[in-house]
Amino acid sequence: MAVFITGGAGFIGSAFIRAWAQWYPAETVINFDKLTYAGNLDNVAAVAHHPTYCFVRGDICDAEALRAALPDGCDAVVHFAAESHVDRSILSAREFIMTNVLGTQVLLDVAREKGVKRFLHISTDEVGGSIPEGQLFAEDSPLAPSSPYAASKAAAEHLVRAAVHTFGLNAVITRTSNNYGPYQFPEKLIPLALTNALEDRPIPVYGDGRQVRDWIHVDDHCTALRMVLEKGRPGATYHIGGRAPLENRTVLTMLLELLGKPMSLLTEVTDRPGHDRRYAVDCSRIERELGWRPQIPFAEGLAQTITWYREHRDWVARARSGEYRRYYAQMYGALCRC
Ligand code: NAD
Ligand code: TYD
């Protein structure tokens, strides 16, 4: 199966590409990524020289670039590319609307033109907004996004469903909870707290730190995506969660204990405006229909993630500085295209 991945230099997209290369070493993978601050070709260095892998630097808002890169009759598009950080969307929503909304529509249009056989759209549990204690967000629950990021992802989902309904596109949507694991840009809670703690720097705790997120290891998420891509019902939506709902303070306490660092690093700061209190996804559909369940317990996955960040301080420094972008521009230049 030839797959066209958008956002494959980011955290989850790159994990999917690395896993795909293990699952299907002979299958073609095209990684189409703009290389924003969050895109890092170091994340896919392990597959960069595979004969079946190719990287194209491009923007999903650019229909011509997509037409040039997406093969006719491609077996599948897996759409990860997005602006993904809530705090940045609060500072400025423009790029979120451009990439997450307009970019998704441009990609859908080109996918249709090119006769793409299957379209997997990666969404988020945040489109459901904050979920009251005792309730779960199910696939058919109403969407109630509350941050500009979540609103842009909800809009993207509507566009995918419109393409299914109007044009018969063979698309499936997944909504996942908070991912963690290696190669995550150190702006999200776990990698930010971890990298700060390793340098004995304070860890910002927004508000009272009692907000609840459901944590899933990125490798468990990728396994679920493969199942949905291969066996999910056309037009359906599947929730993917880690079955590890935890308060932020609990996550941070576990992290500091595993690192052997003092709790005094936790520093309460002003809360995020409009901060969603609780996310909680109902994952019974994917478990029932496709037989998927998360395999990596949170404590184990967190310990493994800590080890990875301890051993990859050079990656952290390069990711923070954007140095890899200059390096790849110099070393590869045009070779970064197919
Ligand atoms: P990320 O920010 O790590 O990576 C995003 C990637 O998309 C980067 O490589 C970036 O260069 C690329 N990109 C951004 N704009 C682009 C554009 N206009 N054209 C082409 N490429 C572009 O994100 P992530 O954490 O890997 O998330 C991947 C997907 O999963 C996103 O759609 C996100 O909304 C969704 N998601 C993430 C999480 C999470 O916990 N990280 C949870 C739920 C859903
Ligand atoms: P984040 O990783 O940004 O994911 P999301 O907002 O998409 O769930 O944040 C996870 C939780 O951690 C969220 O409740 C906000 C909180 N948080 C902090 O308390 N401190 C931080 O420095 C960050 C980045 C997040």
Coordinates of C-alpha atoms and ligand atoms in Angstrom, one line a residue:
M1 CA 0.0 0.0 0.0
A2 CA 1.5 3.4 -1.0
V3 CA 0.8 6.0 1.7
F4 CA 1.0 9.7 1.6
I5 CA 1.6 11.2 5.0
T6 CA 1.1 14.8 5.8
G7 CA 2.9 16.2 8.9
G8 CA 5.3 13.2 9.0
A9 CA 8.1 15.2 10.5
G10 CA 6.1 16.0 13.6
F11 CA 5.7 14.0 16.7
I12 CA 2.9 11.5 15.9
G13 CA 3.4 11.5 12.1
S14 CA 7.1 10.5 12.4
A15 CA 6.2 7.8 14.9
F16 CA 3.7 6.4 12.4
I17 CA 6.3 6.5 9.6
R18 CA 8.9 4.7 11.7
A19 CA 6.4 2.1 12.6
W20 CA 5.1 1.7 9.1
A21 CA 8.6 1.1 7.8
Q22 CA 8.8 -1.8 10.3
W23 CA 5.4 -3.2 9.4
Y24 CA 5.7 -2.7 5.6
P25 CA 9.3 -2.2 4.6
A26 CA 8.6 -2.7 0.9
E27 CA 5.7 -0.2 0.7
T28 CA 6.1 3.4 -0.6
V29 CA 5.8 6.2 1.9
I30 CA 5.7 9.9 0.9
N31 CA 6.2 12.3 3.8
F32 CA 4.8 15.8 2.9
D33 CA 5.6 18.3 5.5
K34 CA 6.1 22.1 5.7
L35 CA 8.8 21.8 8.4
T36 CA 7.3 24.4 10.7
Y37 CA 9.0 24.8 14.2
A38 CA 7.4 21.5 15.1
G39 CA 8.6 19.5 12.1
N40 CA 12.0 17.9 12.5
L41 CA 13.6 15.6 10.0
D42 CA 15.8 14.2 12.8
N43 CA 12.5 12.4 13.8
V44 CA 12.6 10.4 10.5
A45 CA 16.4 10.0 10.2
A46 CA 16.0 6.2 10.8
V47 CA 14.0 5.8 7.6
A48 CA 15.5 8.6 5.5
H49 CA 17.6 6.3 3.4
H50 CA 15.0 3.6 2.8
P51 CA 14.5 3.2 -1.0
T52 CA 10.7 3.2 -0.4
Y53 CA 10.7 6.5 1.6
C54 CA 10.6 10.0 0.2
F55 CA 10.4 13.4 1.8
V56 CA 8.7 16.4 0.1
R57 CA 8.8 19.8 1.8
G58 CA 5.5 21.5 1.1
D59 CA 2.5 23.2 2.5
I60 CA -0.9 21.6 2.5
C61 CA -2.5 24.9 1.7
D62 CA -0.6 24.8 -1.6
A63 CA -2.7 22.8 -4.1
E64 CA 0.0 22.8 -6.8
A65 CA 2.6 21.4 -4.4
L66 CA 0.2 18.7 -3.4
R67 CA -0.7 17.9 -7.0
A68 CA 3.0 17.5 -7.8
A69 CA 3.7 15.2 -4.8
L70 CA 0.5 13.0 -4.5
P71 CA 0.6 10.1 -6.9
D72 CA -2.6 9.3 -9.0
G73 CA -4.7 6.6 -7.4
C74 CA -2.6 6.7 -4.2
D75 CA -3.8 3.9 -1.8
A76 CA -4.1 6.2 1.3
V77 CA -3.6 9.7 2.6
V78 CA -2.9 9.9 6.4
H79 CA -3.4 13.5 7.4
F80 CA -1.5 14.5 10.5
A81 CA -0.3 18.0 9.5
A82 CA -1.6 20.6 11.8
E83 CA -0.8 23.4 14.1
S84 CA -1.2 21.4 17.3
H85 CA -0.5 23.5 20.4
V86 CA -3.4 25.1 22.3
D87 CA -1.3 27.9 23.9
R88 CA -0.1 29.0 20.5
S89 CA -3.6 29.1 19.2
I90 CA -4.6 31.4 22.1
L91 CA -1.7 33.8 21.2
S92 CA -2.7 33.8 17.5
A93 CA -5.2 31.6 15.7
R94 CA -4.3 32.6 12.2
E95 CA -2.0 29.7 11.3
F96 CA -4.5 27.3 12.9
I97 CA -7.2 28.4 10.5
M98 CA -4.8 28.3 7.6
T99 CA -3.4 24.9 8.1
N100 CA -6.0 23.0 10.0
V101 CA -9.1 24.3 8.2
L102 CA -8.0 25.7 4.8
G103 CA -5.1 23.2 4.4
T104 CA -7.5 20.3 5.2
Q105 CA -9.9 21.4 2.5
V106 CA -7.2 21.8 -0.1
L107 CA -5.9 18.4 0.7
L108 CA -9.4 16.9 0.4
D109 CA -9.8 18.5 -3.0
V110 CA -6.5 17.3 -4.3
A111 CA -7.1 13.8 -2.9
R112 CA -10.4 13.6 -4.8
E113 CA -8.8 14.9 -8.0
K114 CA -6.1 12.2 -7.7
G115 CA -8.5 9.4 -7.0
V116 CA -7.1 8.6 -3.5
K117 CA -8.6 5.3 -2.3
R118 CA -8.6 6.0 1.4
F119 CA -8.3 9.1 3.6
L120 CA -7.5 8.9 7.3
H121 CA -8.0 12.2 9.2
I122 CA -6.3 12.6 12.6
S123 CA -8.4 14.6 15.0
T124 CA -8.5 15.2 18.7
D125 CA -10.7 14.5 21.7
E126 CA -10.5 18.3 22.3
V127 CA -13.3 18.9 19.7
G128 CA -15.8 17.7 22.4
G129 CA -14.7 20.5 24.8
S130 CA -14.5 20.0 28.6
I131 CA -16.4 16.9 29.7
P132 CA -18.3 17.0 33.1
E133 CA -17.2 14.5 35.8
G134 CA -19.0 11.2 35.4
Q135 CA -19.5 11.6 31.6
L136 CA -17.6 10.4 28.5
F137 CA -17.2 12.0 25.1
A138 CA -18.6 9.4 22.6
E139 CA -18.2 9.5 18.8
D140 CA -21.8 10.7 18.4
S141 CA -21.7 13.3 21.2
P142 CA -22.0 16.9 20.0
L143 CA -18.9 18.9 19.2
A144 CA -18.2 21.8 21.6
P145 CA -14.7 23.0 21.1
S146 CA -13.5 25.7 23.4
S147 CA -10.0 26.7 22.3
P148 CA -9.1 28.2 18.9
Y149 CA -7.0 25.0 18.2
A150 CA -10.0 22.7 19.1
A151 CA -12.3 24.9 17.0
S152 CA -10.1 24.6 14.0
K153 CA -9.9 20.8 14.4
A154 CA -13.6 20.6 14.7
A155 CA -14.0 22.6 11.5
A156 CA -11.6 20.3 9.7
E157 CA -13.6 17.3 10.8
H158 CA -16.8 18.8 9.4
L159 CA -15.0 19.3 6.1
V160 CA -13.9 15.7 6.0
R161 CA -17.5 14.5 6.7
A162 CA -18.8 16.9 4.0
A163 CA -16.4 15.3 1.5
V164 CA -17.7 11.8 2.5
H165 CA -21.3 12.8 2.3
T166 CA -21.2 15.0 -0.9
F167 CA -18.5 13.3 -2.9
G168 CA -18.4 9.7 -1.5
L169 CA -14.8 10.1 -0.4
N170 CA -13.6 7.0 1.5
A171 CA -12.6 8.7 4.7
V172 CA -12.3 7.8 8.3
I173 CA -11.7 10.1 11.3
T174 CA -9.9 9.3 14.5
R175 CA -9.9 11.4 17.7
T176 CA -7.2 10.7 20.1
S177 CA -6.4 11.8 23.6
N178 CA -3.1 13.3 24.8
N179 CA -0.1 11.5 23.3
Y180 CA 3.3 11.3 24.9
G181 CA 6.5 9.5 24.0
P182 CA 9.9 10.1 22.3
Y183 CA 10.4 13.0 19.8
Q184 CA 7.6 15.2 21.2
F185 CA 8.5 18.9 20.8
P186 CA 9.2 20.3 24.3
E187 CA 6.3 22.7 24.4
K188 CA 3.6 20.1 25.5
L189 CA 3.2 19.2 29.2
I190 CA 5.3 16.0 29.5
P191 CA 8.3 16.9 27.3
L192 CA 8.3 20.5 28.6
A193 CA 8.2 19.3 32.3
L194 CA 10.8 16.6 31.6
T195 CA 13.3 18.8 29.9
N196 CA 12.9 21.6 32.4
A197 CA 13.3 19.1 35.3
L198 CA 16.5 17.6 33.7
E199 CA 17.9 21.1 33.8
D200 CA 16.5 21.9 37.3
R201 CA 14.3 24.6 35.9
P202 CA 10.8 25.4 37.3
I203 CA 7.8 23.5 35.8
P204 CA 4.8 25.8 35.1
V205 CA 1.6 24.3 36.5
Y206 CA -1.4 26.1 35.0
G207 CA -3.9 27.1 37.7
D208 CA -4.5 24.4 40.4
G209 CA -3.1 21.6 38.2
R210 CA -6.2 19.5 38.8
Q211 CA -7.2 19.4 35.1
V212 CA -7.6 15.8 33.8
R213 CA -6.2 14.4 30.5
D214 CA -6.2 10.9 29.3
W215 CA -2.7 9.9 28.3
I216 CA -1.8 7.5 25.5
H217 CA 1.6 6.4 24.4
V218 CA 2.3 7.4 20.8
D219 CA 3.1 3.8 19.8
D220 CA -0.3 2.6 21.0
H221 CA -1.8 5.4 19.0
C222 CA 0.0 4.4 15.9
T223 CA -1.1 0.7 16.2
A224 CA -4.7 1.9 16.5
L225 CA -4.3 4.2 13.4
R226 CA -3.0 1.2 11.4
M227 CA -6.1 -0.8 12.3
V228 CA -8.5 2.0 11.5
L229 CA -6.7 2.7 8.2
E230 CA -7.0 -1.0 7.2
K231 CA -10.3 -2.0 8.7
G232 CA -12.3 1.0 9.8
R233 CA -15.8 1.5 8.3
P234 CA -15.8 4.2 5.6
G235 CA -17.3 7.4 7.0
A236 CA -16.9 6.3 10.6
T237 CA -15.2 8.1 13.5
Y238 CA -13.2 6.2 16.1
H239 CA -12.0 7.4 19.5
I240 CA -8.5 6.3 20.6
G241 CA -7.6 6.8 24.3
G242 CA -5.0 5.5 26.7
R243 CA -7.3 4.5 29.5
A244 CA -5.1 6.6 31.8
P245 CA -7.1 9.6 33.0
L246 CA -4.9 11.6 35.3
E247 CA -4.7 15.1 36.9
N248 CA -1.8 17.1 35.6
R249 CA -0.4 17.3 39.2
T250 CA -0.4 13.5 39.4
V251 CA 1.5 13.2 36.0
L252 CA 4.0 15.8 37.2
T253 CA 4.5 14.1 40.6
M254 CA 5.1 10.7 38.9
L255 CA 7.6 12.4 36.6
L256 CA 9.6 14.1 39.3
E257 CA 9.7 10.9 41.4
L258 CA 11.0 8.9 38.5
L259 CA 13.6 11.6 37.8
G260 CA 14.6 11.9 41.5
K261 CA 13.9 15.7 41.3
P262 CA 12.3 17.8 44.1
M263 CA 8.5 18.7 44.0
S264 CA 9.6 22.3 44.6
L265 CA 10.2 22.5 40.9
L266 CA 6.4 22.7 40.4
T267 CA 5.5 26.3 40.1
E268 CA 1.8 27.4 39.9
V269 CA 1.4 30.1 37.2
T270 CA -1.7 31.9 35.9
D271 CA -4.2 29.5 34.3
R272 CA -4.6 29.2 30.6
P273 CA -7.6 31.3 29.4
G274 CA -10.6 29.1 28.8
H275 CA -8.7 26.0 30.1
D276 CA -10.7 22.8 29.6
R277 CA -11.0 21.0 32.9
R278 CA -11.4 17.5 31.8
Y279 CA -11.2 15.3 28.6
A280 CA -12.5 11.8 28.7
V281 CA -13.1 9.7 25.6
D282 CA -15.3 6.7 25.3
C283 CA -13.2 4.2 23.3
S284 CA -15.6 1.3 23.3
R285 CA -16.2 1.5 19.5
I286 CA -12.6 0.8 18.4
E287 CA -12.3 -1.9 21.1
R288 CA -15.6 -3.6 20.0
E289 CA -15.3 -3.3 16.2
L290 CA -11.5 -3.6 15.7
G291 CA -10.3 -5.3 18.8
W292 CA -7.8 -2.6 19.7
R293 CA -6.7 -1.8 23.2
P294 CA -3.8 0.3 24.5
Q295 CA -0.9 -2.0 25.6
I296 CA 1.6 0.4 27.3
P297 CA 0.7 1.2 30.9
F298 CA 1.3 4.9 31.7
A299 CA 4.0 4.4 34.3
E300 CA 6.0 2.2 32.0
G301 CA 5.6 4.5 29.0
L302 CA 6.5 7.5 31.1
A303 CA 9.7 5.8 32.4
Q304 CA 10.6 4.8 28.9
T305 CA 10.0 8.4 27.7
I306 CA 12.2 9.8 30.5
T307 CA 15.0 7.5 29.5
W308 CA 14.7 8.6 25.8
Y309 CA 14.9 12.3 26.7
R310 CA 17.8 11.7 29.1
E311 CA 19.7 10.0 26.3
H312 CA 18.8 12.5 23.5
R313 CA 19.7 15.9 25.0
D314 CA 21.2 16.8 21.6
W315 CA 17.8 16.2 19.9
V316 CA 16.2 18.5 22.5
A317 CA 18.8 21.3 21.9
R318 CA 18.5 21.0 18.1
A319 CA 14.7 20.9 18.2
R320 CA 14.6 24.0 20.4
S321 CA 17.0 25.9 18.3
G322 CA 15.6 24.8 14.9
E323 CA 19.2 24.0 13.9
Y324 CA 18.2 20.8 12.1
R325 CA 16.3 22.9 9.6
R326 CA 19.5 24.9 8.6
Y327 CA 21.4 21.6 8.6
Y328 CA 19.0 19.8 6.2
A329 CA 18.7 22.9 4.0
Q330 CA 22.5 22.9 3.6
M331 CA 23.0 19.1 3.4
Y332 CA 20.1 18.0 1.2
G333 CA 18.5 21.1 -0.3
A334 CA 16.7 19.9 -3.4
L335 CA 17.4 16.3 -2.5
C336 CA 14.6 16.7 0.1
R337 CA 12.2 16.4 -2.8
C338 CA 11.3 13.2 -4.6
Ligands
NAD1 P1 3.2 18.3 15.7 O1 3.0 19.7 16.0 O2 4.3 17.6 16.5 O3 3.5 18.1 14.2 C1 2.8 18.7 13.2 C2 3.5 18.5 11.9 O4 2.7 19.1 10.8 C3 4.9 19.2 11.8 O5 5.8 18.3 11.2 C4 4.7 20.4 10.9 O6 5.9 20.8 10.2 C5 3.6 19.9 10.0 N1 2.8 21.0 9.4 C6 2.3 22.1 10.1 N2 1.7 22.9 9.2 C7 1.8 22.3 8.0 C8 1.4 22.6 6.7 N3 0.7 23.8 6.4 N4 1.7 21.8 5.6 C9 2.4 20.7 5.8 N5 2.9 20.3 7.0 C10 2.6 21.1 8.1 O7 1.8 17.6 15.9 P2 1.5 16.1 16.5 O8 1.5 16.2 18.0 O9 2.4 15.1 15.8 O10 0.0 16.0 16.1 C11 -0.3 15.3 14.8 C12 -1.8 15.4 14.6 O11 -2.4 14.7 15.7 C13 -2.4 16.8 14.6 O12 -3.4 16.8 13.6 C14 -3.0 17.0 15.9 O13 -4.1 17.9 15.9 C15 -3.4 15.6 16.3 N6 -3.4 15.3 17.7 C16 -2.3 15.4 18.5 C17 -2.4 15.1 19.8 C18 -1.2 15.1 20.7 O14 -1.3 14.8 21.9 N7 0.0 15.5 20.2 C19 -3.6 14.7 20.4 C20 -4.7 14.6 19.6 C21 -4.6 14.9 18.3
TYD2 P1 -0.8 20.3 26.7 O1 0.4 19.3 26.7 O2 -0.5 21.7 26.1 O3 -2.0 19.6 25.9 P2 -3.5 20.0 25.8 O4 -3.7 21.4 26.3 O5 -3.8 19.9 24.3 O6 -4.3 19.0 26.6 O7 -1.3 20.5 28.2 C1 -1.7 19.3 28.9 C2 -2.3 19.9 30.2 O8 -1.2 20.4 31.0 C3 -3.3 21.0 30.1 O9 -4.2 20.9 31.1 C4 -2.4 22.2 30.3 C5 -1.4 21.8 31.3 N1 -0.1 22.4 31.2 C6 0.5 22.9 32.3 O10 0.0 22.9 33.4 N2 1.8 23.5 32.2 C7 2.4 23.6 31.0 O11 3.6 24.1 30.9 C8 1.8 23.1 29.8 C9 2.5 23.1 28.5 C10 0.6 22.5 30.0

